[in-house]
Coordinates of N, CA and C in Angstrom, one line a residue:
M1 N 19.9 -6.0 -1.9 CA 19.4 -5.0 -2.7 C 19.2 -3.8 -2.3
A2 N 20.3 -2.6 -1.9 CA 20.2 -1.4 -1.4 C 19.0 -0.5 -2.0
A3 N 18.9 0.5 -0.9 CA 18.0 1.4 -1.5 C 17.9 2.2 -1.7
K4 N 16.6 2.4 -3.1 CA 16.7 3.6 -3.9 C 15.8 4.7 -3.7
L5 N 16.6 5.8 -3.5 CA 15.4 7.1 -3.2 C 15.0 7.4 -3.8
A6 N 14.0 8.7 -4.2 CA 14.1 9.6 -5.2 C 13.8 10.9 -4.9
A7 N 15.2 12.4 -5.7 CA 15.2 13.3 -4.3 C 13.6 13.6 -3.9
E8 N 12.7 14.0 -5.6 CA 11.3 15.0 -4.7 C 10.4 14.0 -5.0
C9 N 10.7 12.6 -4.5 CA 9.1 12.1 -4.5 C 9.4 12.2 -2.5
I10 N 7.8 12.8 -1.9 CA 6.8 12.9 -0.5 C 7.9 11.8 0.1
F11 N 7.0 10.1 -0.1 CA 7.4 9.4 0.4 C 9.3 8.9 0.8
C12 N 9.9 9.1 -0.6 CA 11.0 9.2 -0.2 C 11.5 10.4 0.4
K13 N 11.6 11.5 1.0 CA 11.6 12.8 1.7 C 11.1 12.3 2.7
I14 N 10.0 11.6 3.1 CA 9.6 10.9 5.0 C 10.5 9.9 5.9
I15 N 11.0 9.0 4.3 CA 12.1 8.7 4.9 C 13.8 9.0 4.9
R16 N 13.9 9.8 5.0 CA 15.0 9.8 4.4 C 14.7 11.4 6.3
G17 N 13.4 11.8 6.3 CA 13.8 12.6 7.6 C 13.6 13.5 7.3
E18 N 13.9 14.0 5.5 CA 13.6 15.4 5.5 C 11.9 16.3 5.5
I19 N 11.0 15.3 5.8 CA 9.2 15.9 6.0 C 9.4 15.0 7.1
P20 N 8.9 15.6 8.1 CA 8.3 14.9 9.9 C 7.3 13.5 9.3
S21 N 7.5 12.8 10.2 CA 6.0 12.3 10.1 C 6.3 11.4 11.2
A22 N 4.7 10.4 11.9 CA 4.6 9.6 12.9 C 4.6 8.6 12.6
K23 N 6.1 9.1 12.9 CA 7.1 6.9 12.3 C 6.5 5.7 13.6
L24 N 6.0 4.5 12.8 CA 5.2 3.8 13.8 C 6.9 2.6 14.1
M25 N 7.5 1.9 12.6 CA 8.0 1.0 12.6 C 8.9 1.6 10.8
E26 N 9.7 1.1 11.9 CA 10.8 1.4 10.4 C 12.0 -0.3 10.2
T27 N 13.0 -0.5 9.5 CA 13.3 -1.9 8.9 C 14.3 -2.0 7.8
A28 N 15.1 -2.2 7.8 CA 16.2 -2.4 6.1 C 15.6 -1.9 5.3
N29 N 14.3 -2.3 4.5 CA 13.5 -2.4 3.6 C 12.1 -1.6 3.6
S30 N 11.3 -1.0 4.8 CA 10.5 -0.5 4.5 C 10.1 1.2 5.9
F31 N 9.7 1.2 5.7 CA 9.1 2.7 6.6 C 7.4 2.0 6.8
A32 N 6.6 2.8 7.9 CA 5.6 2.8 8.6 C 5.3 3.9 9.0
F33 N 4.1 4.8 9.1 CA 4.3 6.4 10.1 C 2.4 6.2 10.2
L34 N 2.2 7.1 10.5 CA 0.8 7.7 10.2 C 0.0 8.5 8.9
D35 N -1.1 8.1 8.4 CA -1.2 8.7 7.2 C -1.6 10.8 7.4
I36 N -1.4 11.5 6.9 CA -1.9 12.7 7.7 C -3.4 13.3 6.6
G37 N -3.7 11.9 6.0 CA -4.9 11.9 6.0 C -6.0 11.3 5.8
P38 N -6.1 10.9 7.3 CA -7.1 9.4 7.6 C -8.5 9.2 7.1
L39 N -8.4 7.5 7.2 CA -9.8 7.9 6.8 C -10.8 7.6 8.2
S40 N -9.5 6.4 9.3 CA -10.3 6.2 10.4 C -8.6 6.8 12.4
D41 N -8.4 6.3 12.6 CA -7.6 6.4 13.8 C -7.1 5.1 13.9
G42 N -5.2 5.4 13.2 CA -4.7 4.3 13.0 C -4.3 3.5 11.8
H43 N -4.5 5.1 11.2 CA -5.3 4.2 9.5 C -3.1 4.8 9.5
A44 N -2.4 3.7 8.4 CA -0.9 3.8 8.7 C -0.3 3.9 7.5
L45 N 0.3 4.2 7.0 CA 1.1 3.9 5.6 C 2.1 3.0 5.9
V46 N 2.7 2.2 4.6 CA 3.9 1.3 4.4 C 4.6 1.4 3.5
V47 N 5.9 2.5 3.1 CA 6.2 2.1 2.1 C 7.2 1.3 2.1
P48 N 8.4 1.3 0.8 CA 9.2 0.3 0.6 C 10.1 1.8 0.7
K49 N 11.1 1.5 1.1 CA 12.4 2.4 0.8 C 12.8 1.9 -0.6
Y50 N 12.2 2.0 -1.8 CA 13.0 2.2 -2.5 C 12.0 1.9 -3.7
H51 N 12.0 3.1 -4.2 CA 11.3 3.9 -5.2 C 10.9 3.7 -6.1
A52 N 9.4 2.3 -6.6 CA 9.1 2.1 -7.5 C 7.4 3.0 -7.0
E53 N 7.5 3.2 -8.3 CA 5.9 3.9 -9.1 C 4.6 2.5 -8.4
K54 N 4.9 1.7 -9.0 CA 3.7 0.9 -8.8 C 4.2 -1.5 -9.0
M55 N 3.5 -1.9 -7.9 CA 4.2 -2.4 -7.3 C 4.9 -3.7 -8.4
H56 N 4.8 -4.3 -9.6 CA 5.7 -3.9 -10.4 C 6.2 -4.3 -10.5
E57 N 6.9 -2.8 -10.6 CA 8.3 -2.5 -10.9 C 9.7 -2.9 -9.6
L58 N 9.1 -3.3 -8.3 CA 9.4 -3.4 -6.8 C 10.3 -4.6 -6.9
P59 N 11.2 -4.6 -6.3 CA 12.0 -5.8 -6.5 C 11.6 -6.8 -4.8
D60 N 11.9 -8.5 -5.3 CA 10.5 -8.8 -4.0 C 11.1 -8.6 -2.5
E61 N 12.6 -8.5 -2.6 CA 13.0 -8.3 -1.0 C 12.7 -6.7 -0.6
F62 N 12.2 -6.4 -1.1 CA 11.5 -4.8 -0.8 C 9.6 -5.4 -0.4
L63 N 8.9 -5.8 -1.6 CA 8.1 -6.5 -1.2 C 7.2 -7.6 -0.8
A64 N 8.3 -8.3 0.1 CA 8.4 -9.1 1.2 C 8.0 -8.8 2.2
D65 N 9.1 -7.6 1.8 CA 9.0 -7.0 4.3 C 7.8 -6.2 4.4
T66 N 7.2 -6.1 3.2 CA 6.1 -4.2 3.5 C 5.2 -5.4 4.0
M67 N 4.5 -6.8 3.7 CA 3.6 -7.8 4.6 C 4.0 -7.8 6.4
P68 N 4.2 -8.3 6.1 CA 5.0 -8.5 7.7 C 5.1 -7.4 9.1
V69 N 5.3 -5.9 7.9 CA 4.6 -4.9 8.8 C 3.5 -4.6 9.0
A70 N 3.1 -4.6 7.5 CA 1.0 -4.5 8.3 C 0.9 -5.1 8.8
K71 N 1.5 -6.8 8.9 CA 1.0 -7.6 10.3 C 0.9 -6.4 11.6
K72 N 2.2 -5.9 11.7 CA 2.5 -6.3 12.9 C 1.5 -4.6 13.6
I73 N 1.1 -4.0 12.9 CA -0.1 -2.5 12.6 C -0.6 -3.0 13.0
A74 N -1.3 -4.5 12.3 CA -2.8 -4.2 12.5 C -2.3 -5.0 13.2
Q75 N -1.6 -6.1 13.9 CA -1.8 -6.8 15.0 C -1.8 -5.7 16.5
A76 N -0.8 -4.0 16.5 CA -1.4 -3.3 17.6 C -2.3 -2.5 17.4
L77 N -2.6 -2.5 16.6 CA -4.3 -1.7 16.9 C -5.8 -1.8 16.9
N78 N -5.4 -3.9 16.9 CA -5.9 -5.0 18.2 C -7.4 -4.0 17.3
M79 N -7.9 -4.1 16.1 CA -8.9 -4.8 15.7 C -9.5 -5.0 14.6
D80 N -11.1 -6.0 15.0 CA -11.5 -7.5 14.0 C -11.8 -6.7 12.6
N81 N -11.7 -5.5 12.4 CA -12.2 -5.2 10.9 C -10.6 -4.2 10.3
Y82 N -10.2 -3.8 9.8 CA -9.8 -3.6 8.8 C -9.3 -3.8 7.4
N83 N -8.9 -2.5 6.4 CA -8.8 -2.5 5.2 C -6.4 -3.0 5.1
I84 N -6.5 -3.6 4.1 CA -5.0 -3.4 3.8 C -5.0 -2.9 2.4
L85 N -4.9 -2.0 1.6 CA -5.2 -1.2 0.3 C -3.6 -1.0 -0.5
Q86 N -3.6 -1.3 -1.8 CA -2.4 -1.1 -2.9 C -2.9 -0.6 -3.2
N87 N -2.5 0.6 -4.6 CA -3.2 1.6 -5.6 C -1.9 1.2 -6.7
N88 N -2.2 1.0 -7.6 CA -1.4 1.2 -8.8 C -1.3 2.0 -10.3
G89 N -1.3 3.2 -10.4 CA -1.8 4.5 -11.4 C -3.0 5.1 -11.2
R90 N -2.5 6.3 -11.9 CA -3.9 7.1 -11.6 C -4.8 7.3 -11.5
I91 N -5.8 6.4 -12.3 CA -7.0 5.8 -12.3 C -6.9 5.0 -11.5
A92 N -6.3 4.1 -10.8 CA -6.9 3.4 -9.9 C -6.7 3.8 -8.2
H93 N -6.5 5.2 -8.2 CA -6.5 6.1 -7.3 C -5.4 5.6 -6.4
Q94 N -3.9 5.9 -7.3 CA -2.7 6.3 -6.9 C -2.7 7.2 -6.4
E95 N -2.3 8.5 -6.0 CA -2.7 9.9 -5.6 C -0.4 9.9 -5.0
V96 N 0.4 9.2 -4.8 CA 1.3 9.3 -5.2 C 2.0 8.3 -5.2
P97 N 2.9 8.5 -6.4 CA 3.6 7.6 -7.3 C 4.6 7.5 -6.9
H98 N 4.6 6.6 -5.6 CA 5.7 5.3 -5.3 C 4.9 4.7 -4.7
V99 N 5.5 2.8 -4.5 CA 4.7 1.9 -3.8 C 3.9 2.3 -2.2
H100 N 2.7 2.0 -1.5 CA 3.0 2.3 -0.7 C 1.3 1.0 -0.3
F101 N 2.2 0.8 1.5 CA 0.6 0.3 1.0 C -0.7 0.7 2.8
H102 N -1.6 0.7 2.1 CA -2.3 1.3 3.5 C -2.6 0.4 4.3
V103 N -2.5 0.2 5.3 CA -3.6 -0.9 6.9 C -5.2 0.2 7.3
I104 N -5.8 0.2 7.4 CA -7.2 1.3 7.2 C -7.9 0.6 8.8
P105 N -8.0 1.4 9.5 CA -9.2 0.5 10.3 C -10.5 0.6 10.0
K106 N -11.3 -0.4 10.5 CA -12.6 -0.3 10.1 C -13.3 -1.1 10.7
P107 N -13.4 0.4 12.7 CA -14.7 0.2 13.3 C -15.4 0.2 13.7
N108 N -16.4 1.3 12.3 CA -17.9 0.7 12.5 C -17.4 1.2 10.8
T109 N -19.1 1.5 10.7 CA -19.5 1.2 9.2 C -19.2 3.0 8.8
E110 N -19.0 3.7 9.1 CA -18.8 5.7 9.0 C -17.6 5.3 9.2
E111 N -16.5 5.5 9.4 CA -15.9 5.3 9.7 C -13.9 3.8 8.8
G112 N -13.7 4.6 8.3 CA -12.6 3.6 7.2 C -12.5 3.7 6.0
L113 N -12.4 2.5 5.5 CA -12.5 2.8 4.0 C -13.5 2.2 3.3
S114 N -14.4 3.3 2.5 CA -15.6 2.7 1.8 C -15.4 2.5 0.8
M115 N -16.6 1.8 0.0 CA -16.6 1.2 -1.1 C -16.8 0.2 -2.0
T116 N -17.5 0.8 -3.2 CA -18.1 -0.1 -3.8 C -17.5 -0.7 -4.7
W117 N -17.9 -2.5 -4.9 CA -17.5 -3.4 -5.6 C -18.0 -4.5 -7.2
P118 N -17.8 -3.3 -8.4 CA -19.3 -3.4 -9.1 C -18.8 -4.3 -10.4
A119 N -18.9 -6.3 -9.2 CA -19.3 -7.6 -9.5 C -20.5 -7.6 -11.0
K120 N -19.0 -8.2 -11.7 CA -20.3 -9.0 -13.0 C -20.5 -10.8 -13.1
K121 N -20.9 -10.8 -13.8 CA -21.0 -12.4 -13.6 C -20.3 -13.1 -14.9
A122 N -19.7 -13.7 -14.1 CA -18.3 -14.3 -14.9 C -19.1 -15.4 -16.2
D123 N -18.2 -15.8 -17.3 CA -18.2 -16.6 -17.8 C -17.3 -16.7 -17.7
A124 N -17.7 -18.4 -18.1 CA -16.3 -19.8 -17.6 C -15.4 -20.3 -18.8
G125 N -16.0 -19.6 -20.3 CA -15.3 -19.4 -21.3 C -14.8 -18.4 -20.8
K126 N -15.1 -17.2 -21.2 CA -13.8 -16.2 -21.4 C -12.8 -16.3 -19.7
L127 N -13.0 -16.9 -18.7 CA -12.1 -17.3 -16.9 C -11.1 -18.0 -17.8
K128 N -11.1 -19.1 -18.0 CA -10.3 -19.9 -18.5 C -9.5 -18.8 -20.0
E129 N -10.1 -18.6 -20.6 CA -9.5 -17.6 -21.9 C -8.4 -16.9 -21.1
V130 N -8.9 -16.2 -20.6 CA -8.1 -15.3 -20.0 C -7.1 -15.5 -19.3
A131 N -7.3 -16.9 -18.0 CA -6.6 -17.4 -17.1 C -5.2 -18.6 -18.0
S132 N -5.6 -18.5 -19.4 CA -4.6 -18.7 -20.5 C -3.8 -18.2 -21.4
N133 N -4.3 -17.3 -21.1 CA -3.3 -15.7 -21.9 C -2.4 -15.4 -20.9
L134 N -2.7 -15.6 -19.0 CA -1.9 -14.7 -17.8 C -0.3 -15.2 -18.2
K135 N -0.2 -16.5 -18.6 CA 0.9 -17.6 -18.9 C 1.9 -16.6 -17.8
L136 N 1.3 -18.0 -16.8 CA 2.0 -17.0 -15.1 C 3.3 -17.9 -15.8

């Protein structure tokens, strides 16, 4: 499947070279560059060359290309600690409506991604019910 880019999307403009970026690498299906609002040095974005707002809308061939690119960036960072982050939808903290993956180095407790994880106690019956309703 060929790349599909949107006219007004900031990430599509970066991919087309209309907006400058600190490019790290490019494949037939992905484009990676440094984030202009980094949480730590080396914070990168991996963006599929297909305009889709949410991950479930992205063709598999573009999705499959993103993780090997993220892995290469993580290896180049040469850090023991890092996060791979991908958000879908505004209330899930997606700022740009184009699928993208953050590779965020975590060099220490002050820099990089900070988050809370409000885990709840799971009910075994509820887990079974939810699993059966997903029908994968």
